[in-house]
XYZ file of C-alpha atoms in Angstrom:
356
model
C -150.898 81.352 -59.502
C -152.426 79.840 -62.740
C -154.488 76.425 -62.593
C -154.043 73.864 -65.273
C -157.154 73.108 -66.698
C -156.813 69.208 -67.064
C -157.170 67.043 -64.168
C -154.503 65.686 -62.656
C -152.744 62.765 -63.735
C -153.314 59.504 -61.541
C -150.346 57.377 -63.142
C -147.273 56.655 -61.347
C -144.223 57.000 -63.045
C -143.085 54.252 -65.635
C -146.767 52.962 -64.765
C -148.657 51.511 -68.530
C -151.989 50.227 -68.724
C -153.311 47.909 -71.840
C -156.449 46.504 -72.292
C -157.090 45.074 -75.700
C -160.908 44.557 -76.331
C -163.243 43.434 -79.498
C -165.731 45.296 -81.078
C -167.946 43.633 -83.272
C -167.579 42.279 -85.482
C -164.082 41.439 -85.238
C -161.856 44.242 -84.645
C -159.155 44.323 -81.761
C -159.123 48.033 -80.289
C -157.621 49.433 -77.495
C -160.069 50.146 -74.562
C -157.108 51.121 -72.458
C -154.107 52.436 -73.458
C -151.971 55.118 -71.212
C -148.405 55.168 -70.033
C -145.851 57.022 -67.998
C -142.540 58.138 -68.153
C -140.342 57.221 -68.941
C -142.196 54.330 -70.441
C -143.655 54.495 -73.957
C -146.346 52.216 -75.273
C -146.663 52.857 -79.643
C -149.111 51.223 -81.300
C -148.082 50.427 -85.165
C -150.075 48.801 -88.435
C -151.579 46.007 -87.651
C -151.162 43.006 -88.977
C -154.410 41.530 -91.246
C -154.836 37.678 -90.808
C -155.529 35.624 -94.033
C -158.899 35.128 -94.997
C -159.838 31.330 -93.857
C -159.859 28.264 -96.715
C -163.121 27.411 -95.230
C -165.219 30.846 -95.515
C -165.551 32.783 -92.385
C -167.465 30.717 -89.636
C -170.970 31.618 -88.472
C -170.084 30.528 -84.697
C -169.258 34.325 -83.351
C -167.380 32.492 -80.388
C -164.993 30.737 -82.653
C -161.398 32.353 -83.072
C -161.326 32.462 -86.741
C -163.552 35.573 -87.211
C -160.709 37.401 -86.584
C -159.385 39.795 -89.137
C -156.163 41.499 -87.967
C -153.089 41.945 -85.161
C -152.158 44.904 -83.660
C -148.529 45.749 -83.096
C -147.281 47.440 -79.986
C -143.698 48.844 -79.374
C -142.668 48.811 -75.849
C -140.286 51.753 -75.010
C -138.432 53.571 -72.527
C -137.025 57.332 -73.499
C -133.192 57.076 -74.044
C -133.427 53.516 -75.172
C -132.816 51.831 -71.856
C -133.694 52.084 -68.050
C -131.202 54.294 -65.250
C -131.077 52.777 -62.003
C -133.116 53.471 -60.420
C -136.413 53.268 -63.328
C -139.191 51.332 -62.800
C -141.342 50.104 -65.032
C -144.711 48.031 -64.137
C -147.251 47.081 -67.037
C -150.835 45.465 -66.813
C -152.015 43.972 -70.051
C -155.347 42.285 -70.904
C -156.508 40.661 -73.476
C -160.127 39.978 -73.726
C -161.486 36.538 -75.777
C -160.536 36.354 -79.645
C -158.136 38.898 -79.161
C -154.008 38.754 -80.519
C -151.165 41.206 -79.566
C -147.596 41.563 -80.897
C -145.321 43.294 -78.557
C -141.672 44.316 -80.064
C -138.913 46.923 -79.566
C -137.285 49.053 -81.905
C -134.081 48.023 -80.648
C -132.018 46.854 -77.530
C -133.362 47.599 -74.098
C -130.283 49.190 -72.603
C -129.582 49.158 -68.828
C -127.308 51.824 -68.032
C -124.858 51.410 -65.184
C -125.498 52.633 -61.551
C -124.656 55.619 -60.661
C -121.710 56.139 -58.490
C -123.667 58.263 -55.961
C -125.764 55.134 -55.479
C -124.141 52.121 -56.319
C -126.778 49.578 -55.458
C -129.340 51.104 -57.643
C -131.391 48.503 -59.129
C -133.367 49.289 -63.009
C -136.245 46.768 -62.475
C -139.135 46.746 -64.960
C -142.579 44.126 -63.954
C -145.281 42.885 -66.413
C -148.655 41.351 -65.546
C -150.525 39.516 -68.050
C -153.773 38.334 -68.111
C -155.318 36.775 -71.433
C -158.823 35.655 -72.012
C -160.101 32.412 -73.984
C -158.391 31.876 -77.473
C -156.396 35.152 -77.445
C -152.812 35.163 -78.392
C -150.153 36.897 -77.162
C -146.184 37.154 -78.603
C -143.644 39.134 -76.601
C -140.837 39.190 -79.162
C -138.655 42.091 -78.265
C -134.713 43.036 -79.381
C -132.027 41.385 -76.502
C -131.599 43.400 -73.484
C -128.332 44.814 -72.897
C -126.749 45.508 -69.182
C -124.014 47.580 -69.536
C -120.769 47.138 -66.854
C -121.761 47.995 -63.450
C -125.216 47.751 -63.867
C -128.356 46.309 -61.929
C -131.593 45.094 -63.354
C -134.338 42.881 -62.274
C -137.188 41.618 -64.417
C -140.558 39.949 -63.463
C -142.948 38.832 -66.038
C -146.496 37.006 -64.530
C -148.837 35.733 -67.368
C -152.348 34.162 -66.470
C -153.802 32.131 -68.937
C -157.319 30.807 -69.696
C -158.048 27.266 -71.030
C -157.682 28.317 -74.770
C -155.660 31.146 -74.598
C -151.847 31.039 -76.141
C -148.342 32.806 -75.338
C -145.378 33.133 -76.885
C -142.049 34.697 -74.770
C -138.476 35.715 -76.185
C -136.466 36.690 -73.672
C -132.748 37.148 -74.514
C -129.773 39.309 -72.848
C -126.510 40.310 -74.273
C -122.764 40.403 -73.125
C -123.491 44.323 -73.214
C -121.381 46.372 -75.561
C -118.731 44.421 -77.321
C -117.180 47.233 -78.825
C -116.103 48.462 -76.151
C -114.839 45.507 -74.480
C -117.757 44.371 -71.980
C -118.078 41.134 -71.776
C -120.875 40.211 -68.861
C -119.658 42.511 -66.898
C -123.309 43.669 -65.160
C -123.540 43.254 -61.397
C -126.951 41.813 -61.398
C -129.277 40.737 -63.963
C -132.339 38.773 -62.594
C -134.855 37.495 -64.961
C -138.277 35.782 -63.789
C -140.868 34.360 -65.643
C -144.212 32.753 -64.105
C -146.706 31.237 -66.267
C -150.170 29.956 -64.730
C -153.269 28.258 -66.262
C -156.878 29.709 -64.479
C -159.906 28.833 -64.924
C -161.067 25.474 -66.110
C -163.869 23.694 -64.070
C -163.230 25.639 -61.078
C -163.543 29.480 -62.054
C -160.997 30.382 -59.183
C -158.271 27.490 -59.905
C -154.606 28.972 -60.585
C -152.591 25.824 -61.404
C -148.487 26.885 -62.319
C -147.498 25.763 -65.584
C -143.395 26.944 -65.426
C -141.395 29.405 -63.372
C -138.103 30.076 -65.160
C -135.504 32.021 -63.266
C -132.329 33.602 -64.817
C -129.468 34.714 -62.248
C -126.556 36.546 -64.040
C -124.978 37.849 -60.898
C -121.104 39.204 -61.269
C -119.921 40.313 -57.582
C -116.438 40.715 -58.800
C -115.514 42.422 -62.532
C -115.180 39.234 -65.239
C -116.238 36.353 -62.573
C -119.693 36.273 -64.998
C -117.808 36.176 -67.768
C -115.685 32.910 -67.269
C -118.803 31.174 -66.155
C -120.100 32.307 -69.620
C -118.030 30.240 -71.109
C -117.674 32.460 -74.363
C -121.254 32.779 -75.020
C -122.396 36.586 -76.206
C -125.982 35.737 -75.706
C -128.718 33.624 -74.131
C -131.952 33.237 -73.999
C -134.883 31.687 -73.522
C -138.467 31.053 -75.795
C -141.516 29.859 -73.974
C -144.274 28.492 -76.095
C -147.944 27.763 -74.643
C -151.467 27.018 -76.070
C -152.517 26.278 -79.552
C -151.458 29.022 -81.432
C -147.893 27.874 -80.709
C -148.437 24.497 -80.493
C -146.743 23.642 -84.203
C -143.543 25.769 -83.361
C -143.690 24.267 -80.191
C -143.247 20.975 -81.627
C -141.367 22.099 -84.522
C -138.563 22.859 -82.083
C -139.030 19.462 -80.328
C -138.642 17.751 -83.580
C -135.763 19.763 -84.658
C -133.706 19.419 -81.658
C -133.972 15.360 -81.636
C -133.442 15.332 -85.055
C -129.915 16.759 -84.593
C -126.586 15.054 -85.208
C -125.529 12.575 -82.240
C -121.766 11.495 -81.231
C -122.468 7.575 -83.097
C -125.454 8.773 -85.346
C -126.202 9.212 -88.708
C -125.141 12.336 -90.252
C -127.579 14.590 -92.972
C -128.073 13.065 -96.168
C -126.224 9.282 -95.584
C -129.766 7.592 -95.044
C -129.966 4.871 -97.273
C -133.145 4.590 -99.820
C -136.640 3.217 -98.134
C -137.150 0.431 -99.414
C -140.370 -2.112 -98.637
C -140.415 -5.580 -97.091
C -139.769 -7.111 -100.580
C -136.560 -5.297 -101.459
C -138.201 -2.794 -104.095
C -137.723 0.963 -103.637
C -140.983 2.652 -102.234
C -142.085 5.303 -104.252
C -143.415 8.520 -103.116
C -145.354 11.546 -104.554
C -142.685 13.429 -106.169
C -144.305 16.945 -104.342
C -143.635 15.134 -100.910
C -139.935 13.505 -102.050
C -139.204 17.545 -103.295
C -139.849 19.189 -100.245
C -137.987 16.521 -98.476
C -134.786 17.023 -100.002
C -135.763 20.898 -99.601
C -135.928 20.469 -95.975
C -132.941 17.898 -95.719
C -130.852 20.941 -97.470
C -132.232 23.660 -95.046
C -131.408 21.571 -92.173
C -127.963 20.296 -93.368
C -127.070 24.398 -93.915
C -128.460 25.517 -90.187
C -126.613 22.931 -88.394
C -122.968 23.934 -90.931
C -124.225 27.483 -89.485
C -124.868 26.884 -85.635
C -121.391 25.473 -85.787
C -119.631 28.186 -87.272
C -121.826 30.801 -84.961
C -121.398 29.039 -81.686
C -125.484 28.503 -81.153
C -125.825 25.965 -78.735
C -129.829 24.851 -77.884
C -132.218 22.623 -76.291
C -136.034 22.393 -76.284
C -137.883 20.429 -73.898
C -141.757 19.773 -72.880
C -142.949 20.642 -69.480
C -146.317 21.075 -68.375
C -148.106 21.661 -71.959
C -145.336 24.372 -72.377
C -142.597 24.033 -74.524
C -139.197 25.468 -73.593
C -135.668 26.242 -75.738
C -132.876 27.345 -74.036
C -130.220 28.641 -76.338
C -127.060 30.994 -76.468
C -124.363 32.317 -79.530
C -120.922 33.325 -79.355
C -122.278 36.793 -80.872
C -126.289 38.633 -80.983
C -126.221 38.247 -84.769
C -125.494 34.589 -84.639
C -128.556 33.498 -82.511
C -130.669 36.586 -84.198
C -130.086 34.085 -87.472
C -130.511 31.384 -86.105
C -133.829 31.979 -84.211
C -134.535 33.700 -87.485
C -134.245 30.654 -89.661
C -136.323 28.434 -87.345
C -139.435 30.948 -87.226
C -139.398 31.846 -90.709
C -138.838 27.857 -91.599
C -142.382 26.919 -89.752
C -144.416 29.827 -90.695
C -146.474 30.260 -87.805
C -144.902 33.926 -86.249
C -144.996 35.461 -89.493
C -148.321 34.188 -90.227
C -150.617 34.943 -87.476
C -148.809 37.459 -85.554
C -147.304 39.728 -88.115
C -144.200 40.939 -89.727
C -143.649 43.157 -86.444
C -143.152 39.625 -84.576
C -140.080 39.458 -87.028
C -138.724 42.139 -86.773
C -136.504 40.995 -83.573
C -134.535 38.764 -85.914
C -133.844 40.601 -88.992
């Protein structure tokens, strides 16, 4: 019988491997990169940073000598996961180093099969990022279809300086065709710990967020639902995300109370003598620019459903949200990110692309 004349593979099925290194003297590359089926790791055009106002620093440790973002689409062949897939990732990012993760559409989990009812789709990632690197996981909604099983553990380990950004959202499943939370288990986990510091070995937990959608009898889920299509959750840590971090914060306690003010019925500021205070007609503009955009998100959240919070704990910043339908919070995510700048501008378009 013939031999193959390559050595035999040593990855496990639905086993990926990342390691995202820089070579002087400033370019991200991929030291590691292999993958499994039926996982699929693509790496896209990457994104190139503005130059900096300042001129490029001449302190090689500083994070500003970077020059670009690479993109990477996580995949599975067929779109989704069959109980019973695994997946299991390892990413690293070394210091100064920034990665945009995104899908090309929903991650479908397809229902158990009958032979095996119990079948569980379950897919693990295990993160590990070096001083100021920057990671954003910004993928589409996952989708569990009726009678399906999935459980989902994400693990991130964070140095001093390093920052993370985390979208994860689920969907009804397929409207269309009249799911409505109909999945029999969906389990989402997130960890997030800070290492390092003045003792090397220190692992201090930041946030563990759990997610149980569990549905033991058909349509139980859905009532509890309470009409919502979607939910999910956006984790924000380090500086990188520390202006949409409190962009959200600000937001959020900025909108309309039962007893409060409403947009626009502020009176005039006036000073301690009566007279109106004037203001540098640039600054009074984009007031009344941001006064409109707020006024037409909140008309907006209404008329989709979106319901949110945001909230500090532990240096992280947290929103909880959830729509009637996927396209409403899609927009509405959409509107906030592209409002403070900071995705689109030092992670990419391809951190975008989620909520176009």
């Amino acid at each position: 019988m013939a031999t193959s004349p390559f050595a035999k593979s040593t990855s496990n099925p639905g086993q990926g491997t990342i390691h995202l290194t820089l070579l002087p003297p400033a370019t991200p590359t991929y030291s590691i990169l292999n993958y499994a089926y039926p996982l699929k790791l693509l790496p896209s055009t990457p994104h190139i940073l503005p130059a900096p106002e300042t001129g490029p620093s001449e302190d090689p440790s500083t994070p500003s000598q970077l020059t670009h973002v690479p993109l990477l689409f996580l995949l599975s062949y067929g779109g989704g996961l069959l109980p019973p897939d695994s997946l299991s990732i390892t990413l690293t990012l070394d210091a100064l180093t920034r990665l945009t993760i995104t899908t090309q559409g929903f991650t479908k989990i397809f229902p158990s099969p009958q032979s095996a009812p119990l079948a569980t789709a379950t897919q693990n990632l295990q993160v590990s990022l070096g001083h100021h690197s920057g990671l954003l996981i910004a993928p589409d909604p996952t989708q569990p279809f009726d009678n399906s099983r999935y459980i989902q553990k994400q693990v991130f380990e964070l140095a001093d300086t390093a920052s993370l950004g985390v979208l994860d959202w689920v969907s009804e499943g397929r409207r269309a065709r009249g799911e409505k939370w109909g999945c029999r288990d969906c389990r989402l986990r997130c960890e997030v710990w800070r290492v390092g510091g003045s003792e090397q070995s220190k692992r201090t937990l930041l946030l563990r967020d759990n997610i149980l959608l569990s549905s033991p009898e058909p349509h139980i889920l859905a009532r509890r639902m309470d009409n919502l299509g979607l939910f999910g959750t956006l984790i924000l840590v380090g500086p990188l995300f520390t202006a949409l971090g409190n962009f959200f914060v600000k937001e959020f306690d900025l909108l309309p109370r039962i007893g409060g003010r409403d947009w626009g019925d502020r009176p005039p500021t006036t000073s301690s003598t009566g007279s109106l205070v004037t203001e540098d007609a640039g600054k009074v503009e984009e007031q009344h620019r941001v006064t409109k955009w707020r006024r037409e998100r909140v008309k907006e959240e209404k008329a989709d459903g979106v319901l949110w919070t945001a909230a500090r704990v532990r240096g992280c910043v947290v929103v909880k949200f959830g729509a009637k339908e996927v396209e409403g919070g899609r927009q509405w995510l959409g509107a906030m990110w592209k409002e403070e700048g900071t995705v689109g501008r030092d992670f990419g378009e391809g951190g975008l692309m989620c909520v176009r």
